[in-house]
mmCIF file of C-alpha atoms in Angstrom:
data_model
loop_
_atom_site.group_PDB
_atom_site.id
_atom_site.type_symbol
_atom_site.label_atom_id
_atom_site.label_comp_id
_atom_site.label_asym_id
_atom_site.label_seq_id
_atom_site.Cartn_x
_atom_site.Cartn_y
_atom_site.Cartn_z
ATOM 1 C CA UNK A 29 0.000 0.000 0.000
ATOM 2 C CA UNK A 30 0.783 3.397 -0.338
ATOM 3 C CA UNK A 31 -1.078 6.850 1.440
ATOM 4 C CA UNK A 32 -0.249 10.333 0.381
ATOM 5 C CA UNK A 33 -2.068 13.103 0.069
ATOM 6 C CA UNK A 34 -2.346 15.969 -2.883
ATOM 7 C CA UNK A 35 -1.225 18.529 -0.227
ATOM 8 C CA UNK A 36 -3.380 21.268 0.596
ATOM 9 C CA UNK A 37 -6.420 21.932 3.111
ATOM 10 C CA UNK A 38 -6.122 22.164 6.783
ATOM 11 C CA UNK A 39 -3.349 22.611 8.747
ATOM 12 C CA UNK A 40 -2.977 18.805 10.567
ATOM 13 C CA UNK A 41 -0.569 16.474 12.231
ATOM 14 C CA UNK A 42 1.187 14.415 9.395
ATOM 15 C CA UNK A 43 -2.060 11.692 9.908
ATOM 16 C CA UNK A 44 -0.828 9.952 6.494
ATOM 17 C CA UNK A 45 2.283 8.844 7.792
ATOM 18 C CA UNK A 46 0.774 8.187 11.256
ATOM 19 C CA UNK A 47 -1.218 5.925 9.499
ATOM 20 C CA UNK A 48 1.476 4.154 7.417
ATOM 21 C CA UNK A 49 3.506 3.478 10.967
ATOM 22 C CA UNK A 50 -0.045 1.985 12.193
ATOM 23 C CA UNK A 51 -1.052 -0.068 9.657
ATOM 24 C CA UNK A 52 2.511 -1.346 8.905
ATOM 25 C CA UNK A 53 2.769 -2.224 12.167
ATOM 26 C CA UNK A 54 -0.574 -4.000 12.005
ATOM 27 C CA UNK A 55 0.346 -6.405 9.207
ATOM 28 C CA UNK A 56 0.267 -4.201 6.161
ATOM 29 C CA UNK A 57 3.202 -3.861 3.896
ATOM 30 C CA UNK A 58 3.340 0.161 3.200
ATOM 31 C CA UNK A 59 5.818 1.387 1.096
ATOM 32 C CA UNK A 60 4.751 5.521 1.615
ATOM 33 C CA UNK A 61 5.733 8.624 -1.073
ATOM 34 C CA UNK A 62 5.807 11.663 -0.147
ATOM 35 C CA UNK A 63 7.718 15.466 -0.791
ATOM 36 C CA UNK A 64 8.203 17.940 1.291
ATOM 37 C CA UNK A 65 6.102 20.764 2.469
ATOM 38 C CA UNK A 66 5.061 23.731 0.323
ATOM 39 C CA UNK A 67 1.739 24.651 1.407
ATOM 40 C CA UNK A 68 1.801 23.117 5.006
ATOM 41 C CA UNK A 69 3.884 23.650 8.084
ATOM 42 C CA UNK A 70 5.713 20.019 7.721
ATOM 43 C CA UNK A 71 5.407 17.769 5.012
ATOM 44 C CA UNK A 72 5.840 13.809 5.211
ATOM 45 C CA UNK A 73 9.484 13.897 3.841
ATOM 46 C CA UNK A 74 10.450 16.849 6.491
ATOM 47 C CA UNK A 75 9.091 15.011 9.178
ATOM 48 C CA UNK A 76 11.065 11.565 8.908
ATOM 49 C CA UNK A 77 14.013 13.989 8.957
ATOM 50 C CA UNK A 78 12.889 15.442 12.155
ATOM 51 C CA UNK A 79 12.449 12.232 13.358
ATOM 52 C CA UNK A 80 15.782 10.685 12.083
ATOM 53 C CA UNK A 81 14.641 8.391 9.415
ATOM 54 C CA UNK A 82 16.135 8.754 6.086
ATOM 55 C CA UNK A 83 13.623 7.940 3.142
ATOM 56 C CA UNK A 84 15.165 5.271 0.533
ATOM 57 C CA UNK A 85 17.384 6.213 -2.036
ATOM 58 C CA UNK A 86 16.840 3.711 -4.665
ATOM 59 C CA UNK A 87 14.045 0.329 -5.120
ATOM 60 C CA UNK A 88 16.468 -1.760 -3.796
ATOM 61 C CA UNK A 89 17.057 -0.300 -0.684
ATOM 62 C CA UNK A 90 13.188 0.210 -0.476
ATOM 63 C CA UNK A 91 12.549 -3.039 -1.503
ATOM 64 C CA UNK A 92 15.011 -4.213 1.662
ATOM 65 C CA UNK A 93 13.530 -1.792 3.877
ATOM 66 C CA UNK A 94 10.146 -3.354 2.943
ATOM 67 C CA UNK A 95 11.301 -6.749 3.423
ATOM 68 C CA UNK A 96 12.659 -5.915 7.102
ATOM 69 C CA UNK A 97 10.269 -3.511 8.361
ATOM 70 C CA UNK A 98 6.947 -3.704 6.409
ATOM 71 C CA UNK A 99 7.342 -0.258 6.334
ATOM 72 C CA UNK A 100 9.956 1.567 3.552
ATOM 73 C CA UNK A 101 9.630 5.403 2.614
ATOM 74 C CA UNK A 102 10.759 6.543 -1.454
ATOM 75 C CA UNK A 103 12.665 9.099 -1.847
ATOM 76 C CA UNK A 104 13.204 11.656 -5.354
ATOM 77 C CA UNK A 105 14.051 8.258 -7.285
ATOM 78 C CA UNK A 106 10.666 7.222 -7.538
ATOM 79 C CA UNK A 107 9.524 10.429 -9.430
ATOM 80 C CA UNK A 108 10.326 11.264 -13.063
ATOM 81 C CA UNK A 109 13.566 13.131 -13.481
ATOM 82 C CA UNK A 110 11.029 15.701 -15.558
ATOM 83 C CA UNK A 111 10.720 17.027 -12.136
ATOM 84 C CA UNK A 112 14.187 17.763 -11.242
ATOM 85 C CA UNK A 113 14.815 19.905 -14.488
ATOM 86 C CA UNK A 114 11.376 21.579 -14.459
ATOM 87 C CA UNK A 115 12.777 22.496 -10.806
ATOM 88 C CA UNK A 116 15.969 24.281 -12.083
ATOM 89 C CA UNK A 117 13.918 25.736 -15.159
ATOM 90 C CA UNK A 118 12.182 28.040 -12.706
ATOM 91 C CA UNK A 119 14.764 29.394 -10.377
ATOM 92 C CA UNK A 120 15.588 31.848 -9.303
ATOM 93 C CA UNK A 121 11.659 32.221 -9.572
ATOM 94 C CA UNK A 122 9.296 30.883 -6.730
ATOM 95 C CA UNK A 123 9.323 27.340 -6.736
ATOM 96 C CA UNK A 124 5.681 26.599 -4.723
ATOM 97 C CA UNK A 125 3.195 26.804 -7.419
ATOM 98 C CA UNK A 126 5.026 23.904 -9.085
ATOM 99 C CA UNK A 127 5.566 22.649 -5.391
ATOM 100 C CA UNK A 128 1.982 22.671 -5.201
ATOM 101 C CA UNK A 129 1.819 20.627 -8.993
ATOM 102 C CA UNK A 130 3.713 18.084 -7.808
ATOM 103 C CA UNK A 131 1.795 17.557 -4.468
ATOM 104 C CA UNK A 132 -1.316 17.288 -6.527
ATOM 105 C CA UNK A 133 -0.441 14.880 -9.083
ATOM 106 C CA UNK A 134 2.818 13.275 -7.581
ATOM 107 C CA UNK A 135 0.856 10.166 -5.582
ATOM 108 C CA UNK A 136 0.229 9.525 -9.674
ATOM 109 C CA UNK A 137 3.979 10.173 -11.357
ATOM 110 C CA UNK A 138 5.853 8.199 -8.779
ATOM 111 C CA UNK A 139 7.256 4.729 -9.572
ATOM 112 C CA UNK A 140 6.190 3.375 -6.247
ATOM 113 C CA UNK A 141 6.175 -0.901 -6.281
ATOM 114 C CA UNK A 142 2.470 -1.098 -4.343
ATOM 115 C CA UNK A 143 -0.582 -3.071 -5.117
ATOM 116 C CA UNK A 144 -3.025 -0.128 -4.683
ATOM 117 C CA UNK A 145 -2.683 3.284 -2.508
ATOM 118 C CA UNK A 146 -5.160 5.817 -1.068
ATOM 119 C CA UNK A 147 -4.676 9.281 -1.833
ATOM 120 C CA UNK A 148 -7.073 12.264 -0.235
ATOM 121 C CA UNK A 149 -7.843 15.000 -2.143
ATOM 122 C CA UNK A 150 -7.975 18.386 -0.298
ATOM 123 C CA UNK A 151 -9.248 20.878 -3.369
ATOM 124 C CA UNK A 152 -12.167 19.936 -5.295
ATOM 125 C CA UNK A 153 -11.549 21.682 -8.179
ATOM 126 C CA UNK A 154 -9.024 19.384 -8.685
ATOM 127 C CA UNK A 155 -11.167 16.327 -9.114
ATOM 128 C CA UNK A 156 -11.843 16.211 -12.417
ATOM 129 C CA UNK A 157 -7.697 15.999 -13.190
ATOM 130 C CA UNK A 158 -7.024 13.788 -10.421
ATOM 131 C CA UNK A 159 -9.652 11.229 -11.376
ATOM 132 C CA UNK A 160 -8.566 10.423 -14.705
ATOM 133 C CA UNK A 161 -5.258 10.757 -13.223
ATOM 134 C CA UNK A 162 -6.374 8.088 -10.989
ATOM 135 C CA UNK A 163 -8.232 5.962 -13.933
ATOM 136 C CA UNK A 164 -4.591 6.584 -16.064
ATOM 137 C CA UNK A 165 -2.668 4.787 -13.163
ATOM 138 C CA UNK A 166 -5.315 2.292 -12.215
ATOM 139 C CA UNK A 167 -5.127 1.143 -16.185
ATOM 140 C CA UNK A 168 -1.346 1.638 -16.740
ATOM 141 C CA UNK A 169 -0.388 -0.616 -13.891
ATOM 142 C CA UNK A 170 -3.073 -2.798 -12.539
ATOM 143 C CA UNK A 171 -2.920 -0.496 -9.306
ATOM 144 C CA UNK A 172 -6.071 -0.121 -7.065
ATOM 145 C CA UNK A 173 -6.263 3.454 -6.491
ATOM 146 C CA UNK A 174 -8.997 5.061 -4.169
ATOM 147 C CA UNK A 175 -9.299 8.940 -3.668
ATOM 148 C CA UNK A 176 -11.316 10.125 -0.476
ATOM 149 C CA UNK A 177 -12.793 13.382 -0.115
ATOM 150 C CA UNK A 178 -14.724 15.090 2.322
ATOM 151 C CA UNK A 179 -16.800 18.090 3.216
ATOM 152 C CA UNK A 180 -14.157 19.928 5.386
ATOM 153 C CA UNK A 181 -11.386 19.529 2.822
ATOM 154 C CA UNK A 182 -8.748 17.498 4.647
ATOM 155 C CA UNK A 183 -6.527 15.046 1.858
ATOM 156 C CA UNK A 184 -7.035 12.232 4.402
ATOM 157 C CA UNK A 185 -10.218 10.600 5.719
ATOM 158 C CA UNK A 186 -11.756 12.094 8.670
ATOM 159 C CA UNK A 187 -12.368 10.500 11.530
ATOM 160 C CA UNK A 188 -15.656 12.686 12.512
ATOM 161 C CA UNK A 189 -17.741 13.300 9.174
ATOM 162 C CA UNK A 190 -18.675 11.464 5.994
ATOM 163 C CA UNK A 191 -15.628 10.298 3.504
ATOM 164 C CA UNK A 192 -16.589 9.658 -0.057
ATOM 165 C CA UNK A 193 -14.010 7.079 -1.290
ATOM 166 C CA UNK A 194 -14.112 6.600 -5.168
ATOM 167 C CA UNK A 195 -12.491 3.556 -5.965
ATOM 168 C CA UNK A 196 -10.568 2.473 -9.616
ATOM 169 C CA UNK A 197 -9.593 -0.851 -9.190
ATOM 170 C CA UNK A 198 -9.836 -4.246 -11.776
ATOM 171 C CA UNK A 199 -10.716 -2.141 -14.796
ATOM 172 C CA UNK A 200 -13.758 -1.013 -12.821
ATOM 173 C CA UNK A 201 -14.872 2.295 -11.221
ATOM 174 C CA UNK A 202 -17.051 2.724 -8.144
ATOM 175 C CA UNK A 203 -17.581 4.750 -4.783
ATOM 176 C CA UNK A 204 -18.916 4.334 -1.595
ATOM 177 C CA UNK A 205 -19.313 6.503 1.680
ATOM 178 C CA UNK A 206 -17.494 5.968 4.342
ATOM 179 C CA UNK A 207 -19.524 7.389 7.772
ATOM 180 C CA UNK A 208 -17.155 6.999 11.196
ATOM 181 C CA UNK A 209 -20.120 6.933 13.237
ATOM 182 C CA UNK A 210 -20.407 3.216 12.141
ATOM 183 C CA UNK A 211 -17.443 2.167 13.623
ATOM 184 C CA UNK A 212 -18.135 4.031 17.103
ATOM 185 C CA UNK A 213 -15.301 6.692 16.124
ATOM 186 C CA UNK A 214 -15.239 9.769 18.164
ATOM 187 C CA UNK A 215 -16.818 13.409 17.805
ATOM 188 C CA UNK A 216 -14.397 16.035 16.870
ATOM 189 C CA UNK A 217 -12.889 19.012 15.084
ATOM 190 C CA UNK A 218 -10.335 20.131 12.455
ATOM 191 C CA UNK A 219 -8.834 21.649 15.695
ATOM 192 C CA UNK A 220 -8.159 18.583 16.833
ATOM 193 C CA UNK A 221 -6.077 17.589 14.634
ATOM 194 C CA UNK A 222 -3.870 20.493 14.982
ATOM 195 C CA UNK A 223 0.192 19.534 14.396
ATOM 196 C CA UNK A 224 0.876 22.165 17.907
ATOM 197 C CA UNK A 225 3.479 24.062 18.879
ATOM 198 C CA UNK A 226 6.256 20.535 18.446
ATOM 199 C CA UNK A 227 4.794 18.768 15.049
ATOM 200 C CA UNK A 228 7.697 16.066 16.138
ATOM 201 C CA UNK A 229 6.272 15.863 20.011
ATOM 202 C CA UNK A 230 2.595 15.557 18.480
ATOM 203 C CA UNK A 231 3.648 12.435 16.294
ATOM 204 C CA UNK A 232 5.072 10.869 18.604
ATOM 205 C CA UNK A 233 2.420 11.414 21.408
ATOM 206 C CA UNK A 234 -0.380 10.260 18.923
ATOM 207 C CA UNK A 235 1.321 6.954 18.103
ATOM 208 C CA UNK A 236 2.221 6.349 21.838
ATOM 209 C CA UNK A 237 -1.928 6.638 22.347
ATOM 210 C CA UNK A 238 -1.519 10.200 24.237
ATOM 211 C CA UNK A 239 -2.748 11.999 21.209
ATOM 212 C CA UNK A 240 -6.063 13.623 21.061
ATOM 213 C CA UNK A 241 -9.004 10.958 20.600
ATOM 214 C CA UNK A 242 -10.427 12.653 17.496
ATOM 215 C CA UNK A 243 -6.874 12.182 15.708
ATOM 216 C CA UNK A 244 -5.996 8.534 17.022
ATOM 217 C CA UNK A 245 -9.453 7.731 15.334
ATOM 218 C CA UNK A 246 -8.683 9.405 12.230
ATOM 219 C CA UNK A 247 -5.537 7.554 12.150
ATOM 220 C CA UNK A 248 -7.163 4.559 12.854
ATOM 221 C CA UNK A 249 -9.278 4.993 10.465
ATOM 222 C CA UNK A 250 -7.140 5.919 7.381
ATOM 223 C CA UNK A 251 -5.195 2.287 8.778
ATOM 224 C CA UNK A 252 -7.996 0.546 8.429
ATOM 225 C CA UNK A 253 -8.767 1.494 4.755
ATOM 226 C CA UNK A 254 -4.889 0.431 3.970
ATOM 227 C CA UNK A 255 -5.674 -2.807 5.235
ATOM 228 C CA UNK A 256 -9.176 -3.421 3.453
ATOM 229 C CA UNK A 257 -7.499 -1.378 0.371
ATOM 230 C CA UNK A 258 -4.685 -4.181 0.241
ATOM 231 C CA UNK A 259 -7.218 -6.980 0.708
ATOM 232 C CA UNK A 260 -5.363 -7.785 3.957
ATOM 233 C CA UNK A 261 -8.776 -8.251 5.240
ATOM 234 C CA UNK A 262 -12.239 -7.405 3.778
ATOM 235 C CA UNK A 263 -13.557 -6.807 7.579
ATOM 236 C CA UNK A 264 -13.124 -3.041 8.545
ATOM 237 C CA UNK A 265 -14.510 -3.725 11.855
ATOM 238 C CA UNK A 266 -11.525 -5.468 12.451
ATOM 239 C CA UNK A 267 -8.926 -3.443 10.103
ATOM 240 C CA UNK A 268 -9.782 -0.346 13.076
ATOM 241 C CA UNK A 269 -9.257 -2.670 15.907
ATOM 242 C CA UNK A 270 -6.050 -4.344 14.921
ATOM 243 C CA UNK A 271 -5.174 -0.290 14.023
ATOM 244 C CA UNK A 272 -6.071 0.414 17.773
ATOM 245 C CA UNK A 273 -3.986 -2.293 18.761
ATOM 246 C CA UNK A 274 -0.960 -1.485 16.918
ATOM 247 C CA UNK A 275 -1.025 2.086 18.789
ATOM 248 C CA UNK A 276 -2.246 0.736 22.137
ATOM 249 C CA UNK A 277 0.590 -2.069 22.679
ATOM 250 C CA UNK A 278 3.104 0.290 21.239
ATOM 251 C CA UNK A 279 4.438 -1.310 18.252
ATOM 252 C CA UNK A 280 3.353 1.484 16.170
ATOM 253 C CA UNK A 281 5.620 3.987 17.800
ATOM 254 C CA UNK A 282 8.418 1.550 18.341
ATOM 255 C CA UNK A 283 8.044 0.627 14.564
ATOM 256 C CA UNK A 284 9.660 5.101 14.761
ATOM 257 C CA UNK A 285 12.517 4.109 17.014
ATOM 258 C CA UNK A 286 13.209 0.668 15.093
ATOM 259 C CA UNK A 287 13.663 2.503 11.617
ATOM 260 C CA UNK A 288 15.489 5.886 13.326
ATOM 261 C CA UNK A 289 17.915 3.096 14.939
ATOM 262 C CA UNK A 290 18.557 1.758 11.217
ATOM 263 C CA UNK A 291 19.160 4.931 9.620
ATOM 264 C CA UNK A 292 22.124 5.976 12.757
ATOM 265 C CA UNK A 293 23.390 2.646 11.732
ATOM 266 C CA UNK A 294 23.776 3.750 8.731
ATOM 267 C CA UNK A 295 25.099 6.945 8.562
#
């Protein structure tokens, strides 16, 4: 599986890769994308370094990550080397509106090896280009893709309102609602989810289980679809409470310190 976002919408904790630690460390193999921030406080890739984790530099070293772990994180190799030049085209210029292009359609130009991911999709005027985006991929490679949106505009699913999840998967296009409230998941607010005053602090509090209850649920929940999404298991009943688990015993968070400890090795 992979989880990333098209960027954008409310300021929140990095829930994607929260979610990646929990459902890797529930049983299912993530292998996560991700850039760094150009809209947001903290993107995915600046928050591994804050944490000490060092993304992959190539598919083998992902793949052996993978293999170890259950959990590897890409780094620029997995995205087309178009990039990198359109980068130096445009300095000295302001580089975030092309930030912002490839945090909208980079879950769909990176060469990541997984079965299917889940991308959210903050801005929906983007729909229309990130669906057949979606379709494109879903075609190309056999990958199931499924794009969530909601009402408040978060590029994750949301733990407290309805989540419409369109799916492209098998040649086949469909969509279904996910509502929280059927899986007993807590009220809450987009405040909630705030990243606070130590973004590195919050992330680690949330996988310990000291996070807010609003954003373990949403984390939870964005777990669970990895599992179901990956065919792991077809129960999501049971995708939130092996989620729950992983954060409640604490392999989630030591799934942090066990990859950190590899990359000091390392370097």
């Amino acid at each position: 599986m992979n989880i990333v976002g098209t960027g954008g919408g409310p300021a929140t904790l990095n829930l994607s890769t929260a979610a990646a630690f929990v459902a890797a460390a529930a049983g299912t193999p993530v292998v996560k994308s991700g850039s760094r921030a150009y809209t947001s406080r903290l993107g995915s890739v600046d928050l591994l370094h804050r944490l000490g984790i060092t993304p992959a530099s190539s598919h083998e070293e992902a793949h052996e990550t993978l293999e170890r772990f259950g959990l590897a994180f890409t780094g620029t190799h997995v995205y087309p080397a178009e990039i990198a030049l359109l980068a130096r085209s445009v300095l000295p210029l302001d580089f975030r509106p092309l930030g912002r292009f490839v945090n909208t359609f980079g879950p769909f130009l990176a060469d990541v090896p997984a079965d299917a991911q889940l991308t959210g999709v903050s801005d929906a005027r983007l729909l229309t280009g990130v669906r057949q985006a979606a379709e494109h991929v879903s075609r190309r490679t056999g990958r199931a893709v499924w794009l969530c949106t909601n009402d408040l505009g978060a590029d994750e699913l949301l733990g407290f309102t309805p989540n419409l999840v369109r799916t492209y998967e098998d040649g086949a296009e469909d969509d279904f609602v996910l509502a929280p409230a059927v899986f007993g998941l807590r009220r809450g607010t987009l405040a909630d989810l705030a990243p606070g005053t130590d973004p590195v602090a919050g992330f680690r509090a949330l996988l310990a289980g000291d996070g807010h209850p609003a954003a373990e649920d949403t984390v939870c929940l964005n777990a669970a679809a990895l599992a179901v999404a990956a065919r792991v298991t077809g129960d999501w009943h049971e995708a939130v409470r092996a989620a729950r688990t992983a954060i409640g015993d604490g392999s989630a968070l030591a799934l942090v310190d066990r990859l950190r400890s590899r990359a000091a090795v390392a370097a």
